[in-house]
Amino acid sequence: PFADDPRADAVLRSSVGTRFRLSTHILSLASPVFADMFTIGRPSDVLAADALPIVDVEEDAATIDLLLRWCYPVRSPPLMTLENARQMAEVTQKYDIRAFDDIVQDAL
């Protein structure tokens, strides 16, 4: 759902360059860190080919994909592995997404 969403108003770019088209509104509701990030703004010269602002993040594509699927109103994938649970624990803490604390703790 993050490759060609026509309602997207920004792009998250993972550490390996994978681009995720997304709604800043949805991520802002899920995370005060993302809300601040999108409110503060990014340099206007950092734009995707379709003129959407790009926000670079440190996480790899798999972690960002998992995080977005948990934040978006789509079916969330289960935390199948200890590594997935560890990744989600780190990224939800980093971006202050407390809605998933119980789920991540239960998975661990």
mmCIF file of N, CA, C and O in Angstrom:
data_model
loop_
_atom_site.group_PDB
_atom_site.id
_atom_site.type_symbol
_atom_site.label_atom_id
_atom_site.label_comp_id
_atom_site.label_asym_id
_atom_site.label_seq_id
_atom_site.Cartn_x
_atom_site.Cartn_y
_atom_site.Cartn_z
ATOM 1 N N PRO A 1 0.802 -1.222 0.000
ATOM 2 C CA PRO A 1 0.000 0.000 0.000
ATOM 3 C C PRO A 1 0.840 1.279 0.000
ATOM 4 O O PRO A 1 0.299 2.361 -0.033
ATOM 5 N N PHE A 2 2.157 1.150 0.019
ATOM 6 C CA PHE A 2 3.007 2.337 0.144
ATOM 7 C C PHE A 2 3.797 2.656 -1.120
ATOM 8 O O PHE A 2 4.682 3.490 -1.100
ATOM 9 N N ALA A 3 3.468 2.005 -2.215
ATOM 10 C CA ALA A 3 4.213 2.222 -3.446
ATOM 11 C C ALA A 3 3.562 3.273 -4.350
ATOM 12 O O ALA A 3 4.262 4.065 -4.968
ATOM 13 N N ASP A 4 2.246 3.300 -4.391
ATOM 14 C CA ASP A 4 1.601 4.196 -5.358
ATOM 15 C C ASP A 4 0.305 4.814 -4.851
ATOM 16 O O ASP A 4 -0.593 5.078 -5.617
ATOM 17 N N ASP A 5 0.217 5.059 -3.565
ATOM 18 C CA ASP A 5 -0.990 5.655 -2.995
ATOM 19 C C ASP A 5 -1.148 7.087 -3.523
ATOM 20 O O ASP A 5 -0.311 7.945 -3.252
ATOM 21 N N PRO A 6 -2.211 7.365 -4.285
ATOM 22 C CA PRO A 6 -2.391 8.710 -4.838
ATOM 23 C C PRO A 6 -2.708 9.765 -3.772
ATOM 24 O O PRO A 6 -2.581 10.962 -4.026
ATOM 25 N N ARG A 7 -3.086 9.329 -2.566
ATOM 26 C CA ARG A 7 -3.378 10.273 -1.481
ATOM 27 C C ARG A 7 -2.140 10.637 -0.676
ATOM 28 O O ARG A 7 -2.206 11.455 0.229
ATOM 29 N N ALA A 8 -1.009 10.035 -0.995
ATOM 30 C CA ALA A 8 0.227 10.286 -0.247
ATOM 31 C C ALA A 8 0.622 11.755 -0.365
ATOM 32 O O ALA A 8 0.441 12.391 -1.404
ATOM 33 N N ASP A 9 1.169 12.275 0.738
ATOM 34 C CA ASP A 9 1.655 13.652 0.702
ATOM 35 C C ASP A 9 3.108 13.764 1.158
ATOM 36 O O ASP A 9 3.626 14.860 1.352
ATOM 37 N N ALA A 10 3.781 12.620 1.308
ATOM 38 C CA ALA A 10 5.208 12.607 1.655
ATOM 39 C C ALA A 10 5.778 11.227 1.339
ATOM 40 O O ALA A 10 5.034 10.278 1.085
ATOM 41 N N VAL A 11 7.099 11.146 1.385
ATOM 42 C CA VAL A 11 7.806 9.898 1.142
ATOM 43 C C VAL A 11 8.789 9.673 2.278
ATOM 44 O O VAL A 11 9.541 10.588 2.646
ATOM 45 N N LEU A 12 8.749 8.478 2.875
ATOM 46 C CA LEU A 12 9.802 8.064 3.807
ATOM 47 C C LEU A 12 10.796 7.261 2.986
ATOM 48 O O LEU A 12 10.405 6.370 2.230
ATOM 49 N N ARG A 13 12.085 7.566 3.132
ATOM 50 C CA ARG A 13 13.119 6.824 2.412
ATOM 51 C C ARG A 13 13.960 6.082 3.433
ATOM 52 O O ARG A 13 14.563 6.685 4.317
ATOM 53 N N SER A 14 13.982 4.756 3.287
ATOM 54 C CA SER A 14 14.707 3.910 4.240
ATOM 55 C C SER A 14 16.212 4.068 4.059
ATOM 56 O O SER A 14 16.688 4.699 3.108
ATOM 57 N N SER A 15 16.953 3.437 4.953
ATOM 58 C CA SER A 15 18.415 3.521 4.916
ATOM 59 C C SER A 15 19.007 2.941 3.642
ATOM 60 O O SER A 15 20.126 3.293 3.272
ATOM 61 N N VAL A 16 18.264 2.063 2.971
ATOM 62 C CA VAL A 16 18.754 1.471 1.725
ATOM 63 C C VAL A 16 18.110 2.095 0.491
ATOM 64 O O VAL A 16 18.274 1.595 -0.617
ATOM 65 N N GLY A 17 17.364 3.186 0.690
ATOM 66 C CA GLY A 17 16.802 3.931 -0.433
ATOM 67 C C GLY A 17 15.399 3.545 -0.861
ATOM 68 O O GLY A 17 14.862 4.130 -1.796
ATOM 69 N N THR A 18 14.776 2.581 -0.189
ATOM 70 C CA THR A 18 13.405 2.210 -0.526
ATOM 71 C C THR A 18 12.477 3.348 -0.131
ATOM 72 O O THR A 18 12.578 3.889 0.976
ATOM 73 N N ARG A 19 11.574 3.702 -1.031
ATOM 74 C CA ARG A 19 10.655 4.817 -0.794
ATOM 75 C C ARG A 19 9.266 4.310 -0.449
ATOM 76 O O ARG A 19 8.741 3.411 -1.101
ATOM 77 N N PHE A 20 8.688 4.923 0.575
ATOM 78 C CA PHE A 20 7.338 4.590 1.025
ATOM 79 C C PHE A 20 6.495 5.857 0.928
ATOM 80 O O PHE A 20 6.724 6.820 1.662
ATOM 81 N N ARG A 21 5.536 5.846 0.006
ATOM 82 C CA ARG A 21 4.600 6.972 -0.120
ATOM 83 C C ARG A 21 3.571 6.837 0.997
ATOM 84 O O ARG A 21 3.003 5.774 1.187
ATOM 85 N N LEU A 22 3.329 7.918 1.716
ATOM 86 C CA LEU A 22 2.472 7.814 2.891
ATOM 87 C C LEU A 22 1.695 9.081 3.154
ATOM 88 O O LEU A 22 1.957 10.126 2.563
ATOM 89 N N SER A 23 0.764 8.953 4.071
ATOM 90 C CA SER A 23 -0.025 10.083 4.546
ATOM 91 C C SER A 23 0.596 10.598 5.834
ATOM 92 O O SER A 23 0.677 9.866 6.829
ATOM 93 N N THR A 24 1.014 11.843 5.824
ATOM 94 C CA THR A 24 1.595 12.414 7.038
ATOM 95 C C THR A 24 0.550 12.504 8.148
ATOM 96 O O THR A 24 0.893 12.430 9.319
ATOM 97 N N HIS A 25 -0.702 12.632 7.769
ATOM 98 C CA HIS A 25 -1.762 12.721 8.774
ATOM 99 C C HIS A 25 -1.836 11.440 9.609
ATOM 100 O O HIS A 25 -1.908 11.491 10.840
ATOM 101 N N ILE A 26 -1.797 10.293 8.940
ATOM 102 C CA ILE A 26 -1.885 9.019 9.654
ATOM 103 C C ILE A 26 -0.695 8.841 10.587
ATOM 104 O O ILE A 26 -0.847 8.500 11.759
ATOM 105 N N LEU A 27 0.519 9.087 10.081
ATOM 106 C CA LEU A 27 1.698 8.919 10.939
ATOM 107 C C LEU A 27 1.736 9.954 12.057
ATOM 108 O O LEU A 27 2.211 9.662 13.153
ATOM 109 N N SER A 28 1.234 11.146 11.800
ATOM 110 C CA SER A 28 1.196 12.170 12.849
ATOM 111 C C SER A 28 0.254 11.794 13.976
ATOM 112 O O SER A 28 0.503 12.116 15.139
ATOM 113 N N LEU A 29 -0.830 11.107 13.644
ATOM 114 C CA LEU A 29 -1.750 10.628 14.679
ATOM 115 C C LEU A 29 -1.108 9.522 15.513
ATOM 116 O O LEU A 29 -1.341 9.421 16.718
ATOM 117 N N ALA A 30 -0.295 8.697 14.881
ATOM 118 C CA ALA A 30 0.324 7.565 15.572
ATOM 119 C C ALA A 30 1.535 7.967 16.401
ATOM 120 O O ALA A 30 1.831 7.332 17.410
ATOM 121 N N SER A 31 2.229 9.025 15.989
ATOM 122 C CA SER A 31 3.513 9.342 16.608
ATOM 123 C C SER A 31 3.736 10.843 16.747
ATOM 124 O O SER A 31 3.764 11.566 15.749
ATOM 125 N N PRO A 32 3.954 11.317 17.976
ATOM 126 C CA PRO A 32 4.276 12.735 18.141
ATOM 127 C C PRO A 32 5.620 13.100 17.504
ATOM 128 O O PRO A 32 5.824 14.234 17.085
ATOM 129 N N VAL A 33 6.516 12.137 17.400
ATOM 130 C CA VAL A 33 7.809 12.403 16.755
ATOM 131 C C VAL A 33 7.593 12.669 15.267
ATOM 132 O O VAL A 33 8.128 13.630 14.713
ATOM 133 N N PHE A 34 6.793 11.821 14.614
ATOM 134 C CA PHE A 34 6.493 12.067 13.203
ATOM 135 C C PHE A 34 5.706 13.363 13.046
ATOM 136 O O PHE A 34 5.925 14.117 12.104
ATOM 137 N N ALA A 35 4.779 13.644 13.952
ATOM 138 C CA ALA A 35 4.008 14.885 13.876
ATOM 139 C C ALA A 35 4.942 16.089 13.896
ATOM 140 O O ALA A 35 4.801 17.005 13.076
ATOM 141 N N ASP A 36 5.902 16.089 14.819
ATOM 142 C CA ASP A 36 6.870 17.178 14.872
ATOM 143 C C ASP A 36 7.721 17.230 13.613
ATOM 144 O O ASP A 36 8.000 18.305 13.078
ATOM 145 N N MET A 37 8.140 16.065 13.145
ATOM 146 C CA MET A 37 8.987 15.989 11.962
ATOM 147 C C MET A 37 8.277 16.620 10.757
ATOM 148 O O MET A 37 8.876 17.394 10.004
ATOM 149 N N PHE A 38 6.998 16.319 10.591
ATOM 150 C CA PHE A 38 6.261 16.836 9.445
ATOM 151 C C PHE A 38 5.866 18.296 9.642
ATOM 152 O O PHE A 38 5.719 19.031 8.673
ATOM 153 N N THR A 39 5.682 18.741 10.889
ATOM 154 C CA THR A 39 5.340 20.129 11.163
ATOM 155 C C THR A 39 6.531 21.041 10.929
ATOM 156 O O THR A 39 6.404 22.117 10.351
ATOM 157 N N ILE A 40 7.689 20.589 11.380
ATOM 158 C CA ILE A 40 8.905 21.389 11.223
ATOM 159 C C ILE A 40 9.241 21.551 9.753
ATOM 160 O O ILE A 40 9.695 22.590 9.317
ATOM 161 N N GLY A 41 8.999 20.499 8.982
ATOM 162 C CA GLY A 41 9.253 20.567 7.553
ATOM 163 C C GLY A 41 10.653 20.125 7.195
ATOM 164 O O GLY A 41 11.522 19.972 8.045
ATOM 165 N N ARG A 42 10.854 19.921 5.955
ATOM 166 C CA ARG A 42 12.126 19.475 5.408
ATOM 167 C C ARG A 42 12.564 20.480 4.349
ATOM 168 O O ARG A 42 11.759 21.252 3.847
ATOM 169 N N PRO A 43 13.826 20.454 3.961
ATOM 170 C CA PRO A 43 14.271 21.362 2.898
ATOM 171 C C PRO A 43 13.474 21.143 1.617
ATOM 172 O O PRO A 43 13.208 20.015 1.221
ATOM 173 N N SER A 44 13.071 22.238 0.988
ATOM 174 C CA SER A 44 12.220 22.128 -0.197
ATOM 175 C C SER A 44 12.952 21.529 -1.392
ATOM 176 O O SER A 44 12.321 21.113 -2.352
ATOM 177 N N ASP A 45 14.276 21.462 -1.350
ATOM 178 C CA ASP A 45 15.006 20.892 -2.482
ATOM 179 C C ASP A 45 15.078 19.368 -2.402
ATOM 180 O O ASP A 45 15.588 18.731 -3.316
ATOM 181 N N VAL A 46 14.585 18.769 -1.319
ATOM 182 C CA VAL A 46 14.576 17.311 -1.193
ATOM 183 C C VAL A 46 13.175 16.830 -1.555
ATOM 184 O O VAL A 46 12.298 16.723 -0.717
ATOM 185 N N LEU A 47 12.978 16.584 -2.848
ATOM 186 C CA LEU A 47 11.659 16.195 -3.330
ATOM 187 C C LEU A 47 11.762 14.939 -4.180
ATOM 188 O O LEU A 47 12.744 14.725 -4.893
ATOM 189 N N ALA A 48 10.728 14.120 -4.105
ATOM 190 C CA ALA A 48 10.640 12.947 -4.975
ATOM 191 C C ALA A 48 10.291 13.413 -6.383
ATOM 192 O O ALA A 48 9.970 14.588 -6.606
ATOM 193 N N ALA A 49 10.327 12.507 -7.324
ATOM 194 C CA ALA A 49 10.024 12.841 -8.717
ATOM 195 C C ALA A 49 8.633 13.445 -8.854
ATOM 196 O O ALA A 49 8.392 14.266 -9.740
ATOM 197 N N ASP A 50 7.703 13.073 -7.990
ATOM 198 C CA ASP A 50 6.339 13.599 -8.052
ATOM 199 C C ASP A 50 6.155 14.806 -7.134
ATOM 200 O O ASP A 50 5.049 15.157 -6.782
ATOM 201 N N ALA A 51 7.249 15.431 -6.729
ATOM 202 C CA ALA A 51 7.266 16.657 -5.929
ATOM 203 C C ALA A 51 6.793 16.468 -4.492
ATOM 204 O O ALA A 51 6.445 17.428 -3.824
ATOM 205 N N LEU A 52 6.793 15.235 -3.990
ATOM 206 C CA LEU A 52 6.469 15.006 -2.589
ATOM 207 C C LEU A 52 7.737 15.169 -1.758
ATOM 208 O O LEU A 52 8.814 14.754 -2.182
ATOM 209 N N PRO A 53 7.634 15.756 -0.572
ATOM 210 C CA PRO A 53 8.821 15.871 0.283
ATOM 211 C C PRO A 53 9.302 14.498 0.735
ATOM 212 O O PRO A 53 8.500 13.603 0.993
ATOM 213 N N ILE A 54 10.609 14.338 0.805
ATOM 214 C CA ILE A 54 11.228 13.087 1.226
ATOM 215 C C ILE A 54 11.797 13.260 2.628
ATOM 216 O O ILE A 54 12.486 14.238 2.914
ATOM 217 N N VAL A 55 11.507 12.287 3.490
ATOM 218 C CA VAL A 55 12.065 12.247 4.837
ATOM 219 C C VAL A 55 12.924 10.990 4.939
ATOM 220 O O VAL A 55 12.421 9.883 4.776
ATOM 221 N N ASP A 56 14.216 11.177 5.133
ATOM 222 C CA ASP A 56 15.126 10.045 5.283
ATOM 223 C C ASP A 56 15.078 9.531 6.716
ATOM 224 O O ASP A 56 15.075 10.319 7.663
ATOM 225 N N VAL A 57 15.025 8.206 6.856
ATOM 226 C CA VAL A 57 15.048 7.582 8.175
ATOM 227 C C VAL A 57 16.193 6.575 8.221
ATOM 228 O O VAL A 57 16.676 6.122 7.189
ATOM 229 N N GLU A 58 16.621 6.222 9.417
ATOM 230 C CA GLU A 58 17.766 5.327 9.606
ATOM 231 C C GLU A 58 17.422 3.851 9.467
ATOM 232 O O GLU A 58 18.310 3.026 9.264
ATOM 233 N N GLU A 59 16.147 3.508 9.568
ATOM 234 C CA GLU A 59 15.732 2.116 9.575
ATOM 235 C C GLU A 59 15.761 1.519 8.170
ATOM 236 O O GLU A 59 15.609 2.228 7.177
ATOM 237 N N ASP A 60 15.918 0.173 8.121
ATOM 238 C CA ASP A 60 15.896 -0.510 6.839
ATOM 239 C C ASP A 60 14.463 -0.628 6.334
ATOM 240 O O ASP A 60 13.500 -0.343 7.044
ATOM 241 N N ALA A 61 14.321 -1.052 5.092
ATOM 242 C CA ALA A 61 13.010 -1.112 4.446
ATOM 243 C C ALA A 61 12.052 -2.071 5.142
ATOM 244 O O ALA A 61 10.865 -1.772 5.289
ATOM 245 N N ALA A 62 12.548 -3.225 5.590
ATOM 246 C CA ALA A 62 11.676 -4.206 6.242
ATOM 247 C C ALA A 62 11.091 -3.648 7.537
ATOM 248 O O ALA A 62 9.909 -3.854 7.830
ATOM 249 N N THR A 63 11.895 -2.933 8.301
ATOM 250 C CA THR A 63 11.425 -2.352 9.562
ATOM 251 C C THR A 63 10.398 -1.261 9.302
ATOM 252 O O THR A 63 9.353 -1.200 9.961
ATOM 253 N N ILE A 64 10.656 -0.389 8.323
ATOM 254 C CA ILE A 64 9.708 0.673 7.992
ATOM 255 C C ILE A 64 8.408 0.084 7.476
ATOM 256 O O ILE A 64 7.319 0.524 7.852
ATOM 257 N N ASP A 65 8.494 -0.927 6.630
ATOM 258 C CA ASP A 65 7.290 -1.567 6.109
ATOM 259 C C ASP A 65 6.447 -2.140 7.256
ATOM 260 O O ASP A 65 5.230 -1.935 7.310
ATOM 261 N N LEU A 66 7.088 -2.830 8.181
ATOM 262 C CA LEU A 66 6.379 -3.396 9.323
ATOM 263 C C LEU A 66 5.747 -2.297 10.173
ATOM 264 O O LEU A 66 4.576 -2.378 10.557
ATOM 265 N N LEU A 67 6.492 -1.242 10.444
ATOM 266 C CA LEU A 67 5.968 -0.129 11.242
ATOM 267 C C LEU A 67 4.754 0.507 10.565
ATOM 268 O O LEU A 67 3.729 0.740 11.212
ATOM 269 N N LEU A 68 4.865 0.787 9.278
ATOM 270 C CA LEU A 68 3.754 1.430 8.577
ATOM 271 C C LEU A 68 2.514 0.545 8.539
ATOM 272 O O LEU A 68 1.392 1.026 8.676
ATOM 273 N N ARG A 69 2.718 -0.758 8.381
ATOM 274 C CA ARG A 69 1.569 -1.665 8.368
ATOM 275 C C ARG A 69 0.885 -1.717 9.731
ATOM 276 O O ARG A 69 -0.310 -1.965 9.824
ATOM 277 N N TRP A 70 1.621 -1.458 10.787
ATOM 278 C CA TRP A 70 1.020 -1.398 12.123
ATOM 279 C C TRP A 70 0.312 -0.062 12.338
ATOM 280 O O TRP A 70 -0.687 -0.002 13.041
ATOM 281 N N CYS A 71 0.812 1.012 11.741
ATOM 282 C CA CYS A 71 0.216 2.343 11.931
ATOM 283 C C CYS A 71 -0.996 2.585 11.041
ATOM 284 O O CYS A 71 -1.915 3.301 11.433
ATOM 285 N N TYR A 72 -0.977 2.035 9.851
ATOM 286 C CA TYR A 72 -2.041 2.272 8.881
ATOM 287 C C TYR A 72 -3.269 1.409 9.185
ATOM 288 O O TYR A 72 -3.136 0.336 9.770
ATOM 289 N N PRO A 73 -4.434 1.860 8.738
ATOM 290 C CA PRO A 73 -5.649 1.058 8.947
ATOM 291 C C PRO A 73 -5.747 -0.076 7.927
ATOM 292 O O PRO A 73 -6.642 -0.132 7.094
ATOM 293 N N VAL A 74 -4.755 -0.937 7.970
ATOM 294 C CA VAL A 74 -4.732 -2.149 7.152
ATOM 295 C C VAL A 74 -4.472 -3.309 8.103
ATOM 296 O O VAL A 74 -4.109 -3.107 9.255
ATOM 297 N N ARG A 75 -4.640 -4.514 7.627
ATOM 298 C CA ARG A 75 -4.393 -5.673 8.483
ATOM 299 C C ARG A 75 -2.915 -5.705 8.878
ATOM 300 O O ARG A 75 -2.031 -5.717 8.029
ATOM 301 N N SER A 76 -2.663 -5.717 10.157
ATOM 302 C CA SER A 76 -1.290 -5.722 10.665
ATOM 303 C C SER A 76 -0.720 -7.128 10.617
ATOM 304 O O SER A 76 -1.385 -8.079 11.022
ATOM 305 N N PRO A 77 0.512 -7.245 10.155
ATOM 306 C CA PRO A 77 1.139 -8.570 10.159
ATOM 307 C C PRO A 77 1.483 -8.979 11.583
ATOM 308 O O PRO A 77 1.759 -8.129 12.432
ATOM 309 N N PRO A 78 1.469 -10.257 11.861
ATOM 310 C CA PRO A 78 1.852 -10.698 13.211
ATOM 311 C C PRO A 78 3.358 -10.539 13.414
ATOM 312 O O PRO A 78 4.129 -10.530 12.460
ATOM 313 N N LEU A 79 3.754 -10.383 14.660
ATOM 314 C CA LEU A 79 5.175 -10.359 14.990
ATOM 315 C C LEU A 79 5.610 -11.814 15.107
ATOM 316 O O LEU A 79 5.483 -12.427 16.151
ATOM 317 N N MET A 80 6.109 -12.367 14.017
ATOM 318 C CA MET A 80 6.385 -13.796 13.941
ATOM 319 C C MET A 80 7.716 -14.193 14.573
ATOM 320 O O MET A 80 7.876 -15.296 15.031
ATOM 321 N N THR A 81 8.660 -13.295 14.583
ATOM 322 C CA THR A 81 9.987 -13.671 15.060
ATOM 323 C C THR A 81 10.428 -12.755 16.197
ATOM 324 O O THR A 81 9.918 -11.644 16.357
ATOM 325 N N LEU A 82 11.376 -13.227 16.943
ATOM 326 C CA LEU A 82 11.961 -12.405 17.991
ATOM 327 C C LEU A 82 12.610 -11.169 17.391
ATOM 328 O O LEU A 82 12.533 -10.081 17.958
ATOM 329 N N GLU A 83 13.216 -11.316 16.225
ATOM 330 C CA GLU A 83 13.850 -10.178 15.548
ATOM 331 C C GLU A 83 12.821 -9.117 15.181
ATOM 332 O O GLU A 83 13.056 -7.927 15.372
ATOM 333 N N ASN A 84 11.641 -9.522 14.660
ATOM 334 C CA ASN A 84 10.582 -8.562 14.350
ATOM 335 C C ASN A 84 10.122 -7.826 15.605
ATOM 336 O O ASN A 84 9.926 -6.611 15.590
ATOM 337 N N ALA A 85 9.948 -8.555 16.682
ATOM 338 C CA ALA A 85 9.521 -7.936 17.937
ATOM 339 C C ALA A 85 10.571 -6.955 18.446
ATOM 340 O O ALA A 85 10.239 -5.867 18.912
ATOM 341 N N ARG A 86 11.853 -7.326 18.336
ATOM 342 C CA ARG A 86 12.932 -6.437 18.754
ATOM 343 C C ARG A 86 12.934 -5.169 17.901
ATOM 344 O O ARG A 86 13.041 -4.055 18.420
ATOM 345 N N GLN A 87 12.791 -5.328 16.585
ATOM 346 C CA GLN A 87 12.764 -4.174 15.686
ATOM 347 C C GLN A 87 11.610 -3.239 16.027
ATOM 348 O O GLN A 87 11.780 -2.019 16.088
ATOM 349 N N MET A 88 10.437 -3.819 16.257
ATOM 350 C CA MET A 88 9.275 -2.991 16.582
ATOM 351 C C MET A 88 9.444 -2.311 17.929
ATOM 352 O O MET A 88 9.048 -1.166 18.103
ATOM 353 N N ALA A 89 10.023 -2.988 18.899
ATOM 354 C CA ALA A 89 10.266 -2.366 20.205
ATOM 355 C C ALA A 89 11.173 -1.149 20.050
ATOM 356 O O ALA A 89 10.913 -0.090 20.625
ATOM 357 N N GLU A 90 12.215 -1.284 19.255
ATOM 358 C CA GLU A 90 13.153 -0.174 19.053
ATOM 359 C C GLU A 90 12.511 0.984 18.292
ATOM 360 O O GLU A 90 12.625 2.141 18.700
ATOM 361 N N VAL A 91 11.838 0.668 17.205
ATOM 362 C CA VAL A 91 11.296 1.733 16.366
ATOM 363 C C VAL A 91 10.091 2.417 17.010
ATOM 364 O O VAL A 91 9.926 3.629 16.886
ATOM 365 N N THR A 92 9.262 1.673 17.731
ATOM 366 C CA THR A 92 8.131 2.327 18.396
ATOM 367 C C THR A 92 8.609 3.200 19.554
ATOM 368 O O THR A 92 8.012 4.236 19.834
ATOM 369 N N GLN A 93 9.699 2.810 20.208
ATOM 370 C CA GLN A 93 10.265 3.664 21.248
ATOM 371 C C GLN A 93 10.883 4.916 20.626
ATOM 372 O O GLN A 93 10.684 6.022 21.110
ATOM 373 N N LYS A 94 11.627 4.746 19.553
ATOM 374 C CA LYS A 94 12.282 5.875 18.888
ATOM 375 C C LYS A 94 11.265 6.918 18.439
ATOM 376 O O LYS A 94 11.480 8.119 18.605
ATOM 377 N N TYR A 95 10.161 6.470 17.837
ATOM 378 C CA TYR A 95 9.161 7.392 17.301
ATOM 379 C C TYR A 95 8.007 7.635 18.273
ATOM 380 O O TYR A 95 7.012 8.238 17.905
ATOM 381 N N ASP A 96 8.155 7.175 19.515
ATOM 382 C CA ASP A 96 7.198 7.417 20.592
ATOM 383 C C ASP A 96 5.785 6.971 20.208
ATOM 384 O O ASP A 96 4.816 7.704 20.367
ATOM 385 N N ILE A 97 5.684 5.746 19.701
ATOM 386 C CA ILE A 97 4.391 5.162 19.331
ATOM 387 C C ILE A 97 4.010 4.188 20.435
ATOM 388 O O ILE A 97 4.401 3.032 20.433
ATOM 389 N N ARG A 98 3.256 4.673 21.392
ATOM 390 C CA ARG A 98 2.921 3.888 22.581
ATOM 391 C C ARG A 98 1.759 2.937 22.370
ATOM 392 O O ARG A 98 1.527 2.038 23.176
ATOM 393 N N ALA A 99 0.996 3.101 21.290
ATOM 394 C CA ALA A 99 -0.183 2.265 21.059
ATOM 395 C C ALA A 99 0.156 0.786 20.939
ATOM 396 O O ALA A 99 -0.693 -0.060 21.178
ATOM 397 N N PHE A 100 1.401 0.460 20.596
ATOM 398 C CA PHE A 100 1.777 -0.927 20.363
ATOM 399 C C PHE A 100 2.618 -1.527 21.482
ATOM 400 O O PHE A 100 3.083 -2.646 21.373
ATOM 401 N N ASP A 101 2.802 -0.798 22.572
ATOM 402 C CA ASP A 101 3.638 -1.300 23.657
ATOM 403 C C ASP A 101 3.189 -2.672 24.168
ATOM 404 O O ASP A 101 4.010 -3.583 24.323
ATOM 405 N N ASP A 102 1.909 -2.842 24.419
ATOM 406 C CA ASP A 102 1.409 -4.121 24.941
ATOM 407 C C ASP A 102 1.598 -5.252 23.949
ATOM 408 O O ASP A 102 1.970 -6.370 24.325
ATOM 409 N N ILE A 103 1.360 -4.961 22.674
ATOM 410 C CA ILE A 103 1.501 -5.989 21.643
ATOM 411 C C ILE A 103 2.959 -6.447 21.535
ATOM 412 O O ILE A 103 3.243 -7.636 21.477
ATOM 413 N N VAL A 104 3.862 -5.484 21.527
ATOM 414 C CA VAL A 104 5.289 -5.809 21.419
ATOM 415 C C VAL A 104 5.751 -6.561 22.668
ATOM 416 O O VAL A 104 6.462 -7.564 22.575
ATOM 417 N N GLN A 105 5.339 -6.108 23.848
ATOM 418 C CA GLN A 105 5.722 -6.790 25.082
ATOM 419 C C GLN A 105 5.191 -8.221 25.108
ATOM 420 O O GLN A 105 5.892 -9.134 25.519
ATOM 421 N N ASP A 106 3.943 -8.402 24.663
ATOM 422 C CA ASP A 106 3.387 -9.757 24.629
ATOM 423 C C ASP A 106 4.171 -10.638 23.657
ATOM 424 O O ASP A 106 4.409 -11.823 23.954
ATOM 425 N N ALA A 107 4.575 -10.084 22.533
ATOM 426 C CA ALA A 107 5.343 -10.869 21.552
ATOM 427 C C ALA A 107 6.701 -11.260 22.109
ATOM 428 O O ALA A 107 7.188 -12.366 21.870
ATOM 429 N N LEU A 108 7.313 -10.347 22.865
ATOM 430 C CA LEU A 108 8.616 -10.657 23.457
ATOM 431 C C LEU A 108 8.475 -11.672 24.571
ATOM 432 O O LEU A 108 9.289 -12.528 24.765
#
